[in-house]
């Protein structure tokens, strides 16, 4: 196998040569490595540096990059596992050449985690993590980290796959990035509570083609009961943009408060807060002292999620502007006006056109229309909107 050396953070490691002419170069090599996930790995390094687990299991290592980075950049005891023998050999070689001592295993993650517990466990499979969560919770002490790259099933674009994997009915609507993330959280919650354990989401986000969640696990039936109480639904009006959140395992059908039409349940979903503000604050604080290539993107992400409301859906303000037949004004102005009028309002971290607020759709539309009367120079306004959206791409 032809190898090349690459560097992420302060860690050097070998990866197999990829075919750059292939439509997905990471898939062209015998062992997986995706340079586009560097920010995801940088965030893992920051998270581990802040929560300081006693040990970290990179349960699905491939090249071993995640575990190698945690060992080198966080100084935590690390085990790296992959059931694939070629991956195991590459991880051994990388561990020998480049980093503090790590334990390397070549096991099926299910049997490994049935035998012993690790204080923190990272699950980073191809596609859906759903088949691995039961084992991950069994074998995890305090901190669980999960990546899902099957955004099409989570976001309702592949509805049947979403139903099969997550026992939920995802919706392919304007706020599917948010509900995709929360569908995964509710699934992990249900897989955890059966062990009389609970989850506390600490740092969860949706980005491009993946969602990533970091949790604390808690050991008690009362923590499990509190976790169950966070599961519920969005009831989305079938006629207008109106929607409500409703806790409970079974949706109770009601009529839309805004137009009286029927409502459709989306879920089950995790409702409410998905960040721990103190963890995000601590990660922001250490960001400057670590050598990370994606520092600017992470800094923007932390700023956005620090400010973001914990509502389970958002309004796409371009879509609302279309309903109102007006050209969209800058989102920052809409947020400022809603706040002045006593509503909560924020952006969402995953989209430049997402508006989170407790104001009803008709209130937002009224504000959008008022601004139309007040603002001049549509071209410059459009340009500044475009700039805001481009920051997210
Ligand atoms: C997406 S790759 C991991 C990428 C890596 N964590 C990174 O950040 O570059 C998934 C890896 O999981 C391994 N894998 C899949 N099923 C497994 C199982 N049941 N037990 C252990 N490893 C498994 C595959 O061999 C593959 O190397
Ligand atoms: Zn309605």
PDB file of C-alpha atoms in Angstrom, residues 194-339:
ATOM      1  CA  UNK A 194     -33.227   1.025  28.829  1.00  0.00           C
ATOM      2  CA  UNK A 195     -30.046   0.603  30.937  1.00  0.00           C
ATOM      3  CA  UNK A 196     -31.469   2.961  33.644  1.00  0.00           C
ATOM      4  CA  UNK A 197     -29.011   5.581  32.471  1.00  0.00           C
ATOM      5  CA  UNK A 198     -29.580   9.121  31.219  1.00  0.00           C
ATOM      6  CA  UNK A 199     -27.921  11.449  28.713  1.00  0.00           C
ATOM      7  CA  UNK A 200     -26.948  15.100  28.930  1.00  0.00           C
ATOM      8  CA  UNK A 201     -26.112  16.646  25.532  1.00  0.00           C
ATOM      9  CA  UNK A 202     -22.966  18.774  25.924  1.00  0.00           C
ATOM     10  CA  UNK A 203     -22.019  19.852  22.405  1.00  0.00           C
ATOM     11  CA  UNK A 204     -24.116  18.930  19.361  1.00  0.00           C
ATOM     12  CA  UNK A 205     -24.117  20.382  15.866  1.00  0.00           C
ATOM     13  CA  UNK A 206     -25.121  19.799  12.252  1.00  0.00           C
ATOM     14  CA  UNK A 207     -22.654  20.575   9.478  1.00  0.00           C
ATOM     15  CA  UNK A 208     -22.810  20.014   5.708  1.00  0.00           C
ATOM     16  CA  UNK A 209     -23.046  16.227   5.292  1.00  0.00           C
ATOM     17  CA  UNK A 210     -22.908  15.108   8.924  1.00  0.00           C
ATOM     18  CA  UNK A 211     -24.182  15.597  12.460  1.00  0.00           C
ATOM     19  CA  UNK A 212     -22.005  15.215  15.525  1.00  0.00           C
ATOM     20  CA  UNK A 213     -23.072  14.792  19.155  1.00  0.00           C
ATOM     21  CA  UNK A 214     -21.099  14.764  22.415  1.00  0.00           C
ATOM     22  CA  UNK A 215     -22.851  13.609  25.626  1.00  0.00           C
ATOM     23  CA  UNK A 216     -22.342  12.927  29.282  1.00  0.00           C
ATOM     24  CA  UNK A 217     -23.909   9.639  30.453  1.00  0.00           C
ATOM     25  CA  UNK A 218     -25.507   9.519  33.908  1.00  0.00           C
ATOM     26  CA  UNK A 219     -26.113   6.398  35.979  1.00  0.00           C
ATOM     27  CA  UNK A 220     -29.516   6.381  37.673  1.00  0.00           C
ATOM     28  CA  UNK A 221     -33.150   5.589  36.996  1.00  0.00           C
ATOM     29  CA  UNK A 222     -34.046   9.209  37.836  1.00  0.00           C
ATOM     30  CA  UNK A 223     -31.545  10.487  35.203  1.00  0.00           C
ATOM     31  CA  UNK A 224     -33.169   8.059  32.742  1.00  0.00           C
ATOM     32  CA  UNK A 225     -36.630   9.414  33.638  1.00  0.00           C
ATOM     33  CA  UNK A 226     -35.426  13.003  33.092  1.00  0.00           C
ATOM     34  CA  UNK A 227     -34.029  11.908  29.719  1.00  0.00           C
ATOM     35  CA  UNK A 228     -37.367  10.370  28.699  1.00  0.00           C
ATOM     36  CA  UNK A 229     -39.090  13.641  29.651  1.00  0.00           C
ATOM     37  CA  UNK A 230     -36.984  15.437  27.013  1.00  0.00           C
ATOM     38  CA  UNK A 231     -38.351  13.313  24.167  1.00  0.00           C
ATOM     39  CA  UNK A 232     -41.276  14.676  22.169  1.00  0.00           C
ATOM     40  CA  UNK A 233     -42.526  15.986  18.845  1.00  0.00           C
ATOM     41  CA  UNK A 234     -42.918  19.055  16.708  1.00  0.00           C
ATOM     42  CA  UNK A 235     -46.488  19.339  15.485  1.00  0.00           C
ATOM     43  CA  UNK A 236     -46.248  21.081  12.128  1.00  0.00           C
ATOM     44  CA  UNK A 237     -49.304  22.709  10.577  1.00  0.00           C
ATOM     45  CA  UNK A 238     -50.226  21.164   7.244  1.00  0.00           C
ATOM     46  CA  UNK A 239     -51.363  24.527   5.848  1.00  0.00           C
ATOM     47  CA  UNK A 240     -49.314  27.387   7.320  1.00  0.00           C
ATOM     48  CA  UNK A 241     -45.806  27.791   8.852  1.00  0.00           C
ATOM     49  CA  UNK A 242     -47.257  27.365  12.406  1.00  0.00           C
ATOM     50  CA  UNK A 243     -45.795  24.661  14.650  1.00  0.00           C
ATOM     51  CA  UNK A 244     -45.578  23.757  18.352  1.00  0.00           C
ATOM     52  CA  UNK A 245     -43.326  21.526  20.466  1.00  0.00           C
ATOM     53  CA  UNK A 246     -44.991  18.828  22.549  1.00  0.00           C
ATOM     54  CA  UNK A 247     -43.249  16.580  25.105  1.00  0.00           C
ATOM     55  CA  UNK A 248     -44.271  12.907  25.426  1.00  0.00           C
ATOM     56  CA  UNK A 249     -43.762   9.591  23.703  1.00  0.00           C
ATOM     57  CA  UNK A 250     -47.134   9.709  21.939  1.00  0.00           C
ATOM     58  CA  UNK A 251     -48.175  12.866  20.057  1.00  0.00           C
ATOM     59  CA  UNK A 252     -51.534  14.339  21.088  1.00  0.00           C
ATOM     60  CA  UNK A 253     -53.105  15.837  18.021  1.00  0.00           C
ATOM     61  CA  UNK A 254     -54.355  19.431  18.205  1.00  0.00           C
ATOM     62  CA  UNK A 255     -55.356  22.091  15.649  1.00  0.00           C
ATOM     63  CA  UNK A 256     -52.980  24.833  14.517  1.00  0.00           C
ATOM     64  CA  UNK A 257     -53.212  27.880  16.804  1.00  0.00           C
ATOM     65  CA  UNK A 258     -52.548  30.180  13.853  1.00  0.00           C
ATOM     66  CA  UNK A 259     -54.971  28.896  11.186  1.00  0.00           C
ATOM     67  CA  UNK A 260     -57.002  26.036  12.699  1.00  0.00           C
ATOM     68  CA  UNK A 261     -55.755  23.401  10.204  1.00  0.00           C
ATOM     69  CA  UNK A 262     -54.564  19.890  11.134  1.00  0.00           C
ATOM     70  CA  UNK A 263     -51.034  19.293  12.465  1.00  0.00           C
ATOM     71  CA  UNK A 264     -48.517  16.582  11.460  1.00  0.00           C
ATOM     72  CA  UNK A 265     -46.124  15.100  14.068  1.00  0.00           C
ATOM     73  CA  UNK A 266     -42.372  15.117  13.355  1.00  0.00           C
ATOM     74  CA  UNK A 267     -40.336  12.890  15.665  1.00  0.00           C
ATOM     75  CA  UNK A 268     -39.757  11.540  18.219  1.00  0.00           C
ATOM     76  CA  UNK A 269     -37.134  14.232  18.758  1.00  0.00           C
ATOM     77  CA  UNK A 270     -34.976  15.570  21.568  1.00  0.00           C
ATOM     78  CA  UNK A 271     -36.604  18.803  22.804  1.00  0.00           C
ATOM     79  CA  UNK A 272     -34.885  21.793  24.360  1.00  0.00           C
ATOM     80  CA  UNK A 273     -31.220  22.472  25.074  1.00  0.00           C
ATOM     81  CA  UNK A 274     -28.616  20.510  23.106  1.00  0.00           C
ATOM     82  CA  UNK A 275     -25.544  22.367  24.383  1.00  0.00           C
ATOM     83  CA  UNK A 276     -23.945  22.753  27.786  1.00  0.00           C
ATOM     84  CA  UNK A 277     -23.012  26.454  27.830  1.00  0.00           C
ATOM     85  CA  UNK A 278     -20.137  25.915  30.292  1.00  0.00           C
ATOM     86  CA  UNK A 279     -18.546  23.271  28.033  1.00  0.00           C
ATOM     87  CA  UNK A 280     -18.901  25.530  24.969  1.00  0.00           C
ATOM     88  CA  UNK A 281     -17.409  28.444  26.936  1.00  0.00           C
ATOM     89  CA  UNK A 282     -14.454  26.295  28.044  1.00  0.00           C
ATOM     90  CA  UNK A 283     -13.871  25.088  24.465  1.00  0.00           C
ATOM     91  CA  UNK A 284     -13.907  28.689  23.220  1.00  0.00           C
ATOM     92  CA  UNK A 285     -11.346  29.564  25.875  1.00  0.00           C
ATOM     93  CA  UNK A 286      -8.842  26.861  24.940  1.00  0.00           C
ATOM     94  CA  UNK A 287      -9.322  27.363  21.184  1.00  0.00           C
ATOM     95  CA  UNK A 288      -6.618  30.061  20.952  1.00  0.00           C
ATOM     96  CA  UNK A 289      -4.021  28.018  22.828  1.00  0.00           C
ATOM     97  CA  UNK A 290      -4.221  24.940  20.554  1.00  0.00           C
ATOM     98  CA  UNK A 291      -2.749  24.607  17.083  1.00  0.00           C
ATOM     99  CA  UNK A 292      -5.813  23.806  14.953  1.00  0.00           C
ATOM    100  CA  UNK A 293      -6.193  24.492  11.236  1.00  0.00           C
ATOM    101  CA  UNK A 294      -9.960  25.072  11.456  1.00  0.00           C
ATOM    102  CA  UNK A 295      -9.798  27.627  14.256  1.00  0.00           C
ATOM    103  CA  UNK A 296     -11.799  30.280  12.343  1.00  0.00           C
ATOM    104  CA  UNK A 297     -14.630  27.917  11.452  1.00  0.00           C
ATOM    105  CA  UNK A 298     -14.753  26.578  15.016  1.00  0.00           C
ATOM    106  CA  UNK A 299     -14.739  30.066  16.461  1.00  0.00           C
ATOM    107  CA  UNK A 300     -17.728  31.006  14.265  1.00  0.00           C
ATOM    108  CA  UNK A 301     -19.525  27.778  15.251  1.00  0.00           C
ATOM    109  CA  UNK A 302     -18.997  28.447  18.984  1.00  0.00           C
ATOM    110  CA  UNK A 303     -20.192  32.051  18.638  1.00  0.00           C
ATOM    111  CA  UNK A 304     -23.334  30.914  16.848  1.00  0.00           C
ATOM    112  CA  UNK A 305     -24.242  28.062  19.185  1.00  0.00           C
ATOM    113  CA  UNK A 306     -23.540  30.186  22.275  1.00  0.00           C
ATOM    114  CA  UNK A 307     -26.185  32.609  21.058  1.00  0.00           C
ATOM    115  CA  UNK A 308     -28.630  30.068  19.583  1.00  0.00           C
ATOM    116  CA  UNK A 309     -32.086  29.468  21.059  1.00  0.00           C
ATOM    117  CA  UNK A 310     -32.820  25.852  22.034  1.00  0.00           C
ATOM    118  CA  UNK A 311     -35.996  25.648  19.912  1.00  0.00           C
ATOM    119  CA  UNK A 312     -36.394  22.460  17.871  1.00  0.00           C
ATOM    120  CA  UNK A 313     -37.220  24.220  14.622  1.00  0.00           C
ATOM    121  CA  UNK A 314     -36.493  27.448  12.806  1.00  0.00           C
ATOM    122  CA  UNK A 315     -38.139  29.618  10.176  1.00  0.00           C
ATOM    123  CA  UNK A 316     -36.317  30.087   6.911  1.00  0.00           C
ATOM    124  CA  UNK A 317     -36.676  33.816   6.568  1.00  0.00           C
ATOM    125  CA  UNK A 318     -36.257  33.690   2.790  1.00  0.00           C
ATOM    126  CA  UNK A 319     -39.192  31.260   2.640  1.00  0.00           C
ATOM    127  CA  UNK A 320     -41.299  33.519   4.878  1.00  0.00           C
ATOM    128  CA  UNK A 321     -40.376  36.520   2.719  1.00  0.00           C
ATOM    129  CA  UNK A 322     -41.623  34.580  -0.292  1.00  0.00           C
ATOM    130  CA  UNK A 323     -44.932  33.864   1.484  1.00  0.00           C
ATOM    131  CA  UNK A 324     -45.165  37.592   2.279  1.00  0.00           C
ATOM    132  CA  UNK A 325     -44.151  38.470  -1.329  1.00  0.00           C
ATOM    133  CA  UNK A 326     -41.380  40.832  -0.258  1.00  0.00           C
ATOM    134  CA  UNK A 327     -37.628  40.839  -0.854  1.00  0.00           C
ATOM    135  CA  UNK A 328     -35.764  39.652   2.262  1.00  0.00           C
ATOM    136  CA  UNK A 329     -34.151  42.179   4.580  1.00  0.00           C
ATOM    137  CA  UNK A 330     -30.948  41.413   6.552  1.00  0.00           C
ATOM    138  CA  UNK A 331     -31.602  38.733   9.124  1.00  0.00           C
ATOM    139  CA  UNK A 332     -29.628  40.643  11.778  1.00  0.00           C
ATOM    140  CA  UNK A 333     -32.205  43.456  11.556  1.00  0.00           C
ATOM    141  CA  UNK A 334     -35.152  41.084  11.857  1.00  0.00           C
ATOM    142  CA  UNK A 335     -33.564  39.503  14.954  1.00  0.00           C
ATOM    143  CA  UNK A 336     -32.860  42.918  16.525  1.00  0.00           C
ATOM    144  CA  UNK A 337     -36.456  44.099  16.006  1.00  0.00           C
ATOM    145  CA  UNK A 338     -37.972  40.892  17.400  1.00  0.00           C
ATOM    146  CA  UNK A 339     -35.736  41.210  20.488  1.00  0.00           C
TER     147      UNK A 339
END
